[in-house]
Coordinates of N, CA, C and O and ligand atoms in Angstrom, one line a residue:
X1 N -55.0 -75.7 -28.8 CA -56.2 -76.0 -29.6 C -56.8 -77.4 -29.2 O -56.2 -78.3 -28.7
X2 N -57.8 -77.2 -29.4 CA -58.8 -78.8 -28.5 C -58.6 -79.5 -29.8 O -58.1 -78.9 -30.8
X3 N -59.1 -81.0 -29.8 CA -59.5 -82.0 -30.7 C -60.9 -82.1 -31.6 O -61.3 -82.8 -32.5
X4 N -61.6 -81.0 -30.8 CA -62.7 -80.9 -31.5 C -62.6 -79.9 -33.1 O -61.6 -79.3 -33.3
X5 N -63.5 -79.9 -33.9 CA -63.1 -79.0 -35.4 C -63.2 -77.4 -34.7 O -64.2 -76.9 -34.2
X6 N -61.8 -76.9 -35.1 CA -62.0 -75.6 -34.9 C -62.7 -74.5 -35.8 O -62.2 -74.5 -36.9
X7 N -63.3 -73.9 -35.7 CA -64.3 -72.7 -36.1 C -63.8 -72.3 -36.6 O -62.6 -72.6 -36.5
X8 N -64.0 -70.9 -37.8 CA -63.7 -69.6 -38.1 C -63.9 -69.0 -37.5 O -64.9 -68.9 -36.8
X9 N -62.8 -68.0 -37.6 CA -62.8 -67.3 -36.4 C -63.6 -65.3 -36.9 O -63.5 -64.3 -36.2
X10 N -64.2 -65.3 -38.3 CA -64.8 -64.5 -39.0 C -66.1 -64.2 -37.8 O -66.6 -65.2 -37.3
X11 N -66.5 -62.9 -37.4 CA -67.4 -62.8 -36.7 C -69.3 -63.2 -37.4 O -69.8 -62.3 -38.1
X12 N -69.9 -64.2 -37.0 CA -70.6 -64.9 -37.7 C -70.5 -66.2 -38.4 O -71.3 -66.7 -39.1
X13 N -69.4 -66.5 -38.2 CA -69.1 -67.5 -39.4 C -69.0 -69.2 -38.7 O -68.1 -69.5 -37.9
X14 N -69.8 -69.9 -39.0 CA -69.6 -71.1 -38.0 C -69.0 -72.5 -39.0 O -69.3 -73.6 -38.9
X15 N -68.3 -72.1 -39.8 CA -68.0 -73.2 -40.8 C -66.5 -73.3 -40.2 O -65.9 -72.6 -39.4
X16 N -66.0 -74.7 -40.9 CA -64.5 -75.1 -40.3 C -63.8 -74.4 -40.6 O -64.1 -73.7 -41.6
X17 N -62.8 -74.3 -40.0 CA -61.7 -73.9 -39.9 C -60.5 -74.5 -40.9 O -60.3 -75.7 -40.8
X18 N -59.9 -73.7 -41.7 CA -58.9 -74.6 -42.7 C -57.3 -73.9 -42.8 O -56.3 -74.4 -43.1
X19 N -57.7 -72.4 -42.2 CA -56.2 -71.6 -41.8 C -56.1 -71.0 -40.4 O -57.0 -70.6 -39.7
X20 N -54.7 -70.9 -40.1 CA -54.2 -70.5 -39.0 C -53.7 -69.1 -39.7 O -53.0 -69.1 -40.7
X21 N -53.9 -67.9 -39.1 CA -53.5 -66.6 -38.8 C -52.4 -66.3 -37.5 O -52.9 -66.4 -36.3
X22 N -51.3 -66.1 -37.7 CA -51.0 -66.1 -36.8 C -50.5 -64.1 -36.9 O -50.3 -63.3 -37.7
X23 N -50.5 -64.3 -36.1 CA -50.7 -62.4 -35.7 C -49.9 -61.9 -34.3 O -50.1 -62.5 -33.2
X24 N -49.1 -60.9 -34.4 CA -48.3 -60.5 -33.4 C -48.7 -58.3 -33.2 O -48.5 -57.3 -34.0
X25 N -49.2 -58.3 -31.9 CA -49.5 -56.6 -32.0 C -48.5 -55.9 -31.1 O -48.8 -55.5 -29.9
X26 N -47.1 -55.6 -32.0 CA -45.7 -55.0 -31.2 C -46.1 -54.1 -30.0 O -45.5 -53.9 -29.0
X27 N -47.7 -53.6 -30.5 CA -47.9 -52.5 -28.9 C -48.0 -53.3 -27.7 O -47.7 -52.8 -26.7
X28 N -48.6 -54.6 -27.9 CA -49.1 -55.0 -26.4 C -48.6 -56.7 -26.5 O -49.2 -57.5 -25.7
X29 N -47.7 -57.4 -27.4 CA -47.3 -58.4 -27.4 C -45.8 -58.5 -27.3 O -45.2 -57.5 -27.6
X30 N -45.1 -59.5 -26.8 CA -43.5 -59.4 -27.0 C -43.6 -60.1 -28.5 O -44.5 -60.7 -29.1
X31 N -42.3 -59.8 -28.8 CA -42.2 -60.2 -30.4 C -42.1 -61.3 -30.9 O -42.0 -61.4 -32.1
X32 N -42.0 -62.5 -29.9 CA -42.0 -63.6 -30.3 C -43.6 -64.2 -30.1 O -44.0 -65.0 -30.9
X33 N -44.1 -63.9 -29.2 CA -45.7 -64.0 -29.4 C -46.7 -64.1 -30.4 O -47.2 -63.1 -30.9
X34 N -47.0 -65.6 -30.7 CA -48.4 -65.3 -31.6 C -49.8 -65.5 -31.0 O -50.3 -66.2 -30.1
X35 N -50.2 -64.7 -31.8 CA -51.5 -64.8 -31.5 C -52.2 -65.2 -32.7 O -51.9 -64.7 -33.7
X36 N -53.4 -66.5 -32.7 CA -53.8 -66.9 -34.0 C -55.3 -66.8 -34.0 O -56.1 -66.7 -33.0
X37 N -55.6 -66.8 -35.5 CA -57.3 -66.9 -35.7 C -57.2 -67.5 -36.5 O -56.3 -67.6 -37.2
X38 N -58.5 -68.1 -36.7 CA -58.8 -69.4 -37.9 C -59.5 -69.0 -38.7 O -60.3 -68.1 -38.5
X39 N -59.5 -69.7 -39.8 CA -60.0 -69.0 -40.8 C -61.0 -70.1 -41.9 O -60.6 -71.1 -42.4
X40 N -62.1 -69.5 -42.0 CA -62.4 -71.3 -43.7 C -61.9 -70.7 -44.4 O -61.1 -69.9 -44.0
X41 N -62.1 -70.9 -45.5 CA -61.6 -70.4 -47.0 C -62.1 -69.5 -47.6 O -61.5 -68.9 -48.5
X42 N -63.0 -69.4 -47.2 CA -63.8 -67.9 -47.8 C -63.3 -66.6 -46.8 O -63.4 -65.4 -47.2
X43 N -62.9 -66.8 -45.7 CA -62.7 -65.9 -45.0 C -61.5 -65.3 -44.8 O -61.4 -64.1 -44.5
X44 N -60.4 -66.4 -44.9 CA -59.0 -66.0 -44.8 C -58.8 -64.7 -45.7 O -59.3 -63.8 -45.1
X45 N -58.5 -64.6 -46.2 CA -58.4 -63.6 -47.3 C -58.5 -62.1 -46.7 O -57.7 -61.1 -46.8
X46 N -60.2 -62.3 -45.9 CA -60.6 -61.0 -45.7 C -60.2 -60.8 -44.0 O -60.5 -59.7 -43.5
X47 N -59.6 -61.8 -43.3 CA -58.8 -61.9 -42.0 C -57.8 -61.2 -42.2 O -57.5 -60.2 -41.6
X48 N -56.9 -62.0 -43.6 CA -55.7 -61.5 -43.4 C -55.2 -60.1 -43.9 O -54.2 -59.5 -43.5
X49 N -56.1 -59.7 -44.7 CA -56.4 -58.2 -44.9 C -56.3 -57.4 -43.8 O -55.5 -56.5 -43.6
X50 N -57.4 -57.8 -42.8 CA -57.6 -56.8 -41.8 C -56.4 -57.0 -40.8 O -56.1 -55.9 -40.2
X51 N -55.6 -58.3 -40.5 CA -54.4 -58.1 -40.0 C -53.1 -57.1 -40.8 O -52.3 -56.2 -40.3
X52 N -53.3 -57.4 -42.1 CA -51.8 -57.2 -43.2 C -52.1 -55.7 -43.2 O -51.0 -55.1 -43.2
X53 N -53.4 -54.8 -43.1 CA -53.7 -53.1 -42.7 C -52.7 -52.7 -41.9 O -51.9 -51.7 -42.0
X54 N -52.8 -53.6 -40.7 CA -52.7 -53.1 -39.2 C -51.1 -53.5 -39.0 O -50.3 -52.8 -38.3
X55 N -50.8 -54.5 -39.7 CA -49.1 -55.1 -39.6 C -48.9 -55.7 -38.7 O -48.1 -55.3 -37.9
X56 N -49.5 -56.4 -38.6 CA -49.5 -57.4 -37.4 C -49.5 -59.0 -38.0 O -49.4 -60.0 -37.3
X57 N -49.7 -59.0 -39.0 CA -49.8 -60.7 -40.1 C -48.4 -61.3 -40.4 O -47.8 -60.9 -41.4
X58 N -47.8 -62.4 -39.2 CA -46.9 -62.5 -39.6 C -47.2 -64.0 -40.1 O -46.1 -64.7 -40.3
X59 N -47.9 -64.5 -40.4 CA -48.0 -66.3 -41.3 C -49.4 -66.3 -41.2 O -50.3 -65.9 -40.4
X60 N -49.5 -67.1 -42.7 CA -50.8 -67.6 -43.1 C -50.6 -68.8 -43.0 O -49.7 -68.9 -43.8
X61 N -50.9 -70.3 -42.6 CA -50.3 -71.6 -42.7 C -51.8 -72.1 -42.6 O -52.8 -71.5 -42.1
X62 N -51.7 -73.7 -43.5 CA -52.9 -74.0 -43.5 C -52.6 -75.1 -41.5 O -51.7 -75.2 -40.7
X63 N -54.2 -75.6 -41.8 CA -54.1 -75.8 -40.1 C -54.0 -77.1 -39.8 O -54.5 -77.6 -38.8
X64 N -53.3 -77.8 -40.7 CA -52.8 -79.1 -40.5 C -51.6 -79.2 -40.4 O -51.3 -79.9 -39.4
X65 N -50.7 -78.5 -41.1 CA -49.3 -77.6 -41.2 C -49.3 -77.2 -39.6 O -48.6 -77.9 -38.8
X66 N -50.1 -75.9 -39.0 CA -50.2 -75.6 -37.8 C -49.7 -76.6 -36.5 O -48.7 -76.5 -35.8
X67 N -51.2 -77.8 -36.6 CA -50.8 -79.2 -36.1 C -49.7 -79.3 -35.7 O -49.2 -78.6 -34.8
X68 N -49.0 -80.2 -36.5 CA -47.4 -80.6 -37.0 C -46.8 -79.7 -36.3 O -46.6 -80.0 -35.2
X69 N -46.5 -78.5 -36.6 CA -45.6 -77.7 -36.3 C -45.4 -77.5 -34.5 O -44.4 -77.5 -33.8
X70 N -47.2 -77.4 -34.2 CA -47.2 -77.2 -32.6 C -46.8 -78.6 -31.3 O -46.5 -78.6 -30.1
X71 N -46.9 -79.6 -32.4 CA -47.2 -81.0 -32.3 C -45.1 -81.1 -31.6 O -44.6 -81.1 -30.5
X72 N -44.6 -81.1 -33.2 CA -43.5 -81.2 -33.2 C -42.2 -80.4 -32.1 O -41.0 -80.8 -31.9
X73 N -42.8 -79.1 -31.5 CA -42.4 -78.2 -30.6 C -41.8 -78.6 -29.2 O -42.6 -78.9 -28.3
X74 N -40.7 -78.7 -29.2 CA -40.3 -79.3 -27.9 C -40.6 -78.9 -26.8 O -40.2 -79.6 -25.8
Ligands
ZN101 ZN1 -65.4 -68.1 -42.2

């Protein structure tokens, strides 16, 4: 992720970014693989729905948390 404010990742949605989705699809990912989308606040919800359908939603983390975490990764 860049330094610039990341986006929602909702198709249409250009407001900040405040959650990380992170998302794994066992058909075409290995399992330790994430794949993430961002979310504002209004949107997460309806992100993580359309992942948690499909089972592929494995963390909702806010995106400062994210930060930290990727930051801290040796
Ligand atoms: Zn949004």
């Amino acid at each position: 992720m860049s330094d610039e404010t990341p986006i929602c990742s909702a198709k249409g949605c250009r407001a900040a970014a405040v959650w990380v989705l992170a998302w794994n699809n066992p058909k075409i990912h290995a399992p330790e693989r994430r794949k993430t989308w961002l979310a504002c606040e209004e949107h997460r919800e309806h992100l993580a729905q359309f992942l948690g359908v499909r089972g592929f939603l494995k963390d909702v983390v806010p995106l400062e948390e994210w930060r930290a975490r990727e930051e801290s990764r040796p």
